[in-house]
PDB file of C-alpha atoms in Angstrom:
ATOM      1  CA  UNK A   1      11.507 -24.535  -4.691  1.00 50.00           C
ATOM      2  CA  UNK A   2      10.108 -25.388  -1.269  1.00 62.00           C
ATOM      3  CA  UNK A   3      11.071 -21.965   0.136  1.00 71.00           C
ATOM      4  CA  UNK A   4       9.195 -20.198  -2.673  1.00 72.00           C
ATOM      5  CA  UNK A   5       6.093 -22.302  -2.103  1.00 76.00           C
ATOM      6  CA  UNK A   6       6.251 -21.702   1.635  1.00 80.00           C
ATOM      7  CA  UNK A   7       6.610 -17.936   1.179  1.00 78.00           C
ATOM      8  CA  UNK A   8       3.644 -17.803  -1.191  1.00 79.00           C
ATOM      9  CA  UNK A   9       1.458 -19.877   1.166  1.00 83.00           C
ATOM     10  CA  UNK A  10       2.579 -17.719   4.099  1.00 85.00           C
ATOM     11  CA  UNK A  11       1.750 -14.566   2.125  1.00 84.00           C
ATOM     12  CA  UNK A  12      -1.769 -15.824   1.368  1.00 87.00           C
ATOM     13  CA  UNK A  13      -2.192 -16.760   5.044  1.00 88.00           C
ATOM     14  CA  UNK A  14      -1.138 -13.317   6.224  1.00 89.00           C
ATOM     15  CA  UNK A  15      -3.461 -11.658   3.703  1.00 88.00           C
ATOM     16  CA  UNK A  16      -6.394 -13.740   4.954  1.00 90.00           C
ATOM     17  CA  UNK A  17      -5.501 -13.019   8.592  1.00 91.00           C
ATOM     18  CA  UNK A  18      -5.491  -9.292   7.859  1.00 88.00           C
ATOM     19  CA  UNK A  19      -8.853  -9.542   6.118  1.00 88.00           C
ATOM     20  CA  UNK A  20     -10.388 -11.514   9.002  1.00 91.00           C
ATOM     21  CA  UNK A  21      -8.934  -9.062  11.504  1.00 89.00           C
ATOM     22  CA  UNK A  22     -10.428  -6.125   9.599  1.00 86.00           C
ATOM     23  CA  UNK A  23     -13.822  -7.828   9.469  1.00 86.00           C
ATOM     24  CA  UNK A  24     -13.748  -8.544  13.233  1.00 87.00           C
ATOM     25  CA  UNK A  25     -12.840  -4.916  13.911  1.00 84.00           C
ATOM     26  CA  UNK A  26     -15.642  -3.575  11.720  1.00 82.00           C
ATOM     27  CA  UNK A  27     -18.219  -5.920  13.276  1.00 84.00           C
ATOM     28  CA  UNK A  28     -17.221  -5.225  16.884  1.00 85.00           C
ATOM     29  CA  UNK A  29     -16.695  -1.475  16.704  1.00 82.00           C
ATOM     30  CA  UNK A  30     -19.315   1.205  17.024  1.00 80.00           C
ATOM     31  CA  UNK A  31     -19.599   4.258  14.835  1.00 84.00           C
ATOM     32  CA  UNK A  32     -16.544   4.882  12.673  1.00 81.00           C
ATOM     33  CA  UNK A  33     -15.161   8.230  11.629  1.00 81.00           C
ATOM     34  CA  UNK A  34     -14.670   9.117   7.963  1.00 82.00           C
ATOM     35  CA  UNK A  35     -10.883   8.744   8.236  1.00 79.00           C
ATOM     36  CA  UNK A  36     -11.318   5.193   9.513  1.00 82.00           C
ATOM     37  CA  UNK A  37     -13.330   4.305   6.442  1.00 84.00           C
ATOM     38  CA  UNK A  38     -10.491   5.736   4.353  1.00 84.00           C
ATOM     39  CA  UNK A  39      -8.064   3.499   6.292  1.00 83.00           C
ATOM     40  CA  UNK A  40     -10.129   0.430   5.514  1.00 86.00           C
ATOM     41  CA  UNK A  41     -10.396   1.349   1.867  1.00 88.00           C
ATOM     42  CA  UNK A  42      -6.663   1.840   1.511  1.00 85.00           C
ATOM     43  CA  UNK A  43      -5.979  -1.377   3.444  1.00 87.00           C
ATOM     44  CA  UNK A  44      -8.282  -3.267   1.098  1.00 89.00           C
ATOM     45  CA  UNK A  45      -6.460  -1.817  -1.938  1.00 87.00           C
ATOM     46  CA  UNK A  46      -3.068  -2.835  -0.527  1.00 86.00           C
ATOM     47  CA  UNK A  47      -4.428  -6.269   0.390  1.00 89.00           C
ATOM     48  CA  UNK A  48      -5.911  -6.759  -3.105  1.00 89.00           C
ATOM     49  CA  UNK A  49      -2.634  -5.830  -4.787  1.00 85.00           C
ATOM     50  CA  UNK A  50      -0.728  -8.157  -2.464  1.00 85.00           C
ATOM     51  CA  UNK A  51      -3.001 -11.069  -3.277  1.00 87.00           C
ATOM     52  CA  UNK A  52      -2.758 -10.229  -6.992  1.00 85.00           C
ATOM     53  CA  UNK A  53       1.054 -10.295  -6.867  1.00 82.00           C
ATOM     54  CA  UNK A  54       1.075 -13.543  -4.899  1.00 84.00           C
ATOM     55  CA  UNK A  55      -1.392 -15.068  -7.336  1.00 85.00           C
ATOM     56  CA  UNK A  56       0.837 -14.134 -10.305  1.00 81.00           C
ATOM     57  CA  UNK A  57       3.919 -15.489  -8.555  1.00 81.00           C
ATOM     58  CA  UNK A  58       2.186 -18.797  -7.830  1.00 83.00           C
ATOM     59  CA  UNK A  59       1.073 -19.057 -11.503  1.00 84.00           C
ATOM     60  CA  UNK A  60       4.632 -18.342 -12.676  1.00 80.00           C
ATOM     61  CA  UNK A  61       6.009 -20.920 -10.287  1.00 82.00           C
ATOM     62  CA  UNK A  62       3.562 -23.569 -11.503  1.00 83.00           C
ATOM     63  CA  UNK A  63       4.497 -22.793 -15.097  1.00 82.00           C
ATOM     64  CA  UNK A  64       8.179 -23.284 -14.283  1.00 81.00           C
ATOM     65  CA  UNK A  65       9.095 -19.635 -14.657  1.00 77.00           C
ATOM     66  CA  UNK A  66      11.333 -17.852 -12.175  1.00 77.00           C
ATOM     67  CA  UNK A  67       9.424 -16.171  -9.375  1.00 70.00           C
ATOM     68  CA  UNK A  68      11.472 -12.992  -9.657  1.00 73.00           C
ATOM     69  CA  UNK A  69      13.923 -11.759 -12.221  1.00 79.00           C
ATOM     70  CA  UNK A  70      16.142  -8.747 -12.801  1.00 84.00           C
ATOM     71  CA  UNK A  71      13.373  -6.683 -14.368  1.00 83.00           C
ATOM     72  CA  UNK A  72      11.019  -7.273 -11.425  1.00 82.00           C
ATOM     73  CA  UNK A  73      13.805  -6.323  -9.018  1.00 87.00           C
ATOM     74  CA  UNK A  74      14.562  -3.082 -10.865  1.00 90.00           C
ATOM     75  CA  UNK A  75      10.865  -2.329 -11.130  1.00 89.00           C
ATOM     76  CA  UNK A  76      10.510  -2.731  -7.370  1.00 90.00           C
ATOM     77  CA  UNK A  77      13.521  -0.439  -6.768  1.00 93.00           C
ATOM     78  CA  UNK A  78      12.131   2.268  -9.044  1.00 94.00           C
ATOM     79  CA  UNK A  79       8.637   2.046  -7.534  1.00 94.00           C
ATOM     80  CA  UNK A  80      10.196   2.176  -4.064  1.00 95.00           C
ATOM     81  CA  UNK A  81      12.203   5.272  -4.936  1.00 96.00           C
ATOM     82  CA  UNK A  82       9.207   7.163  -6.207  1.00 96.00           C
ATOM     83  CA  UNK A  83       7.128   6.000  -3.264  1.00 97.00           C
ATOM     84  CA  UNK A  84       9.774   7.358  -0.897  1.00 97.00           C
ATOM     85  CA  UNK A  85       9.649  10.744  -2.617  1.00 97.00           C
ATOM     86  CA  UNK A  86       5.854  10.662  -2.483  1.00 97.00           C
ATOM     87  CA  UNK A  87       5.938   9.792   1.261  1.00 97.00           C
ATOM     88  CA  UNK A  88       8.178  12.747   2.040  1.00 97.00           C
ATOM     89  CA  UNK A  89       5.821  15.129   0.228  1.00 97.00           C
ATOM     90  CA  UNK A  90       2.752  13.473   1.772  1.00 96.00           C
ATOM     91  CA  UNK A  91       4.242  14.109   5.204  1.00 95.00           C
ATOM     92  CA  UNK A  92       4.898  17.740   4.355  1.00 95.00           C
ATOM     93  CA  UNK A  93       1.396  18.104   2.950  1.00 94.00           C
ATOM     94  CA  UNK A  94      -0.172  16.646   6.120  1.00 93.00           C
ATOM     95  CA  UNK A  95       1.883  19.006   8.227  1.00 92.00           C
ATOM     96  CA  UNK A  96       0.710  21.974   6.169  1.00 93.00           C
ATOM     97  CA  UNK A  97      -2.865  20.677   6.371  1.00 92.00           C
ATOM     98  CA  UNK A  98      -2.724  20.637  10.162  1.00 91.00           C
ATOM     99  CA  UNK A  99      -1.244  24.144  10.270  1.00 90.00           C
ATOM    100  CA  UNK A 100      -3.302  25.971   7.633  1.00 91.00           C
ATOM    101  CA  UNK A 101      -6.588  24.214   6.847  1.00 89.00           C
ATOM    102  CA  UNK A 102      -8.228  23.904  10.318  1.00 89.00           C
ATOM    103  CA  UNK A 103      -7.737  27.623  11.090  1.00 88.00           C
ATOM    104  CA  UNK A 104      -8.972  28.944   7.717  1.00 90.00           C
ATOM    105  CA  UNK A 105     -11.834  26.549   7.011  1.00 89.00           C
ATOM    106  CA  UNK A 106     -12.925  25.505  10.478  1.00 85.00           C
ATOM    107  CA  UNK A 107     -12.405  21.756  10.000  1.00 86.00           C
ATOM    108  CA  UNK A 108     -10.818  19.575  12.644  1.00 86.00           C
ATOM    109  CA  UNK A 109      -7.101  18.914  12.559  1.00 88.00           C
ATOM    110  CA  UNK A 110      -5.793  15.392  12.057  1.00 87.00           C
ATOM    111  CA  UNK A 111      -4.657  13.591  15.177  1.00 89.00           C
ATOM    112  CA  UNK A 112      -1.292  11.873  15.424  1.00 91.00           C
ATOM    113  CA  UNK A 113      -3.014   8.497  14.901  1.00 88.00           C
ATOM    114  CA  UNK A 114      -4.606   9.743  11.683  1.00 87.00           C
ATOM    115  CA  UNK A 115      -1.355  11.177  10.334  1.00 91.00           C
ATOM    116  CA  UNK A 116       0.617   8.030  11.070  1.00 91.00           C
ATOM    117  CA  UNK A 117      -2.120   5.887   9.547  1.00 87.00           C
ATOM    118  CA  UNK A 118      -2.114   7.948   6.367  1.00 90.00           C
ATOM    119  CA  UNK A 119       1.707   7.975   6.167  1.00 93.00           C
ATOM    120  CA  UNK A 120       1.821   4.189   6.477  1.00 90.00           C
ATOM    121  CA  UNK A 121      -1.187   3.115   4.373  1.00 89.00           C
ATOM    122  CA  UNK A 122      -1.253   5.519   1.427  1.00 92.00           C
ATOM    123  CA  UNK A 123       2.387   4.940   0.324  1.00 95.00           C
ATOM    124  CA  UNK A 124       1.671   1.193   0.355  1.00 90.00           C
ATOM    125  CA  UNK A 125      -1.082   1.699  -2.176  1.00 90.00           C
ATOM    126  CA  UNK A 126       1.077   4.101  -4.168  1.00 94.00           C
ATOM    127  CA  UNK A 127       3.901   1.547  -4.278  1.00 93.00           C
ATOM    128  CA  UNK A 128       1.638  -1.156  -5.693  1.00 88.00           C
ATOM    129  CA  UNK A 129       0.203   1.263  -8.226  1.00 90.00           C
ATOM    130  CA  UNK A 130       3.643   2.362  -9.367  1.00 93.00           C
ATOM    131  CA  UNK A 131       4.917  -1.206  -9.429  1.00 89.00           C
ATOM    132  CA  UNK A 132       2.013  -2.202 -11.684  1.00 87.00           C
ATOM    133  CA  UNK A 133       2.518   0.840 -13.909  1.00 91.00           C
ATOM    134  CA  UNK A 134       6.266   0.236 -14.302  1.00 90.00           C
ATOM    135  CA  UNK A 135       5.674  -3.468 -14.890  1.00 86.00           C
ATOM    136  CA  UNK A 136       3.298  -2.732 -17.749  1.00 86.00           C
ATOM    137  CA  UNK A 137       5.556  -0.007 -19.124  1.00 83.00           C
ATOM    138  CA  UNK A 138       8.533  -2.384 -19.132  1.00 77.00           C
ATOM    139  CA  UNK A 139      11.298   0.207 -19.343  1.00 72.00           C
ATOM    140  CA  UNK A 140      12.698   0.885 -15.873  1.00 73.00           C
ATOM    141  CA  UNK A 141      15.976   2.554 -16.872  1.00 71.00           C
TER     142      UNK A 141
END
């Protein structure tokens, strides 16, 4: 019981540290590019879903319910599988974007920092969305 409480408190602490770090970065930086605003938006979505999941786990723990069960584990596995497939295709799409779009439409190509940021942040948001969808659906077979 104490390990579960500690992990939930630690999760909330990490979420708040990320939020404070983002706020310090926004306040102390100059002009941001559009892609950086997208990063912050995706990070806020991932952070909101994380806090939502931690909140539900803490309510379940207070009610005496198990924090995780077999259905939640299978839901996480299925959401992780589909997120992996999505990440592979996202990587291919970003590669094609950098090869085709800048030449034909005259827009700037994504830098390595932008591509890595998108490959890390967007699948996090997709995972939480799929996890929520599969949790509501209930059937993860």
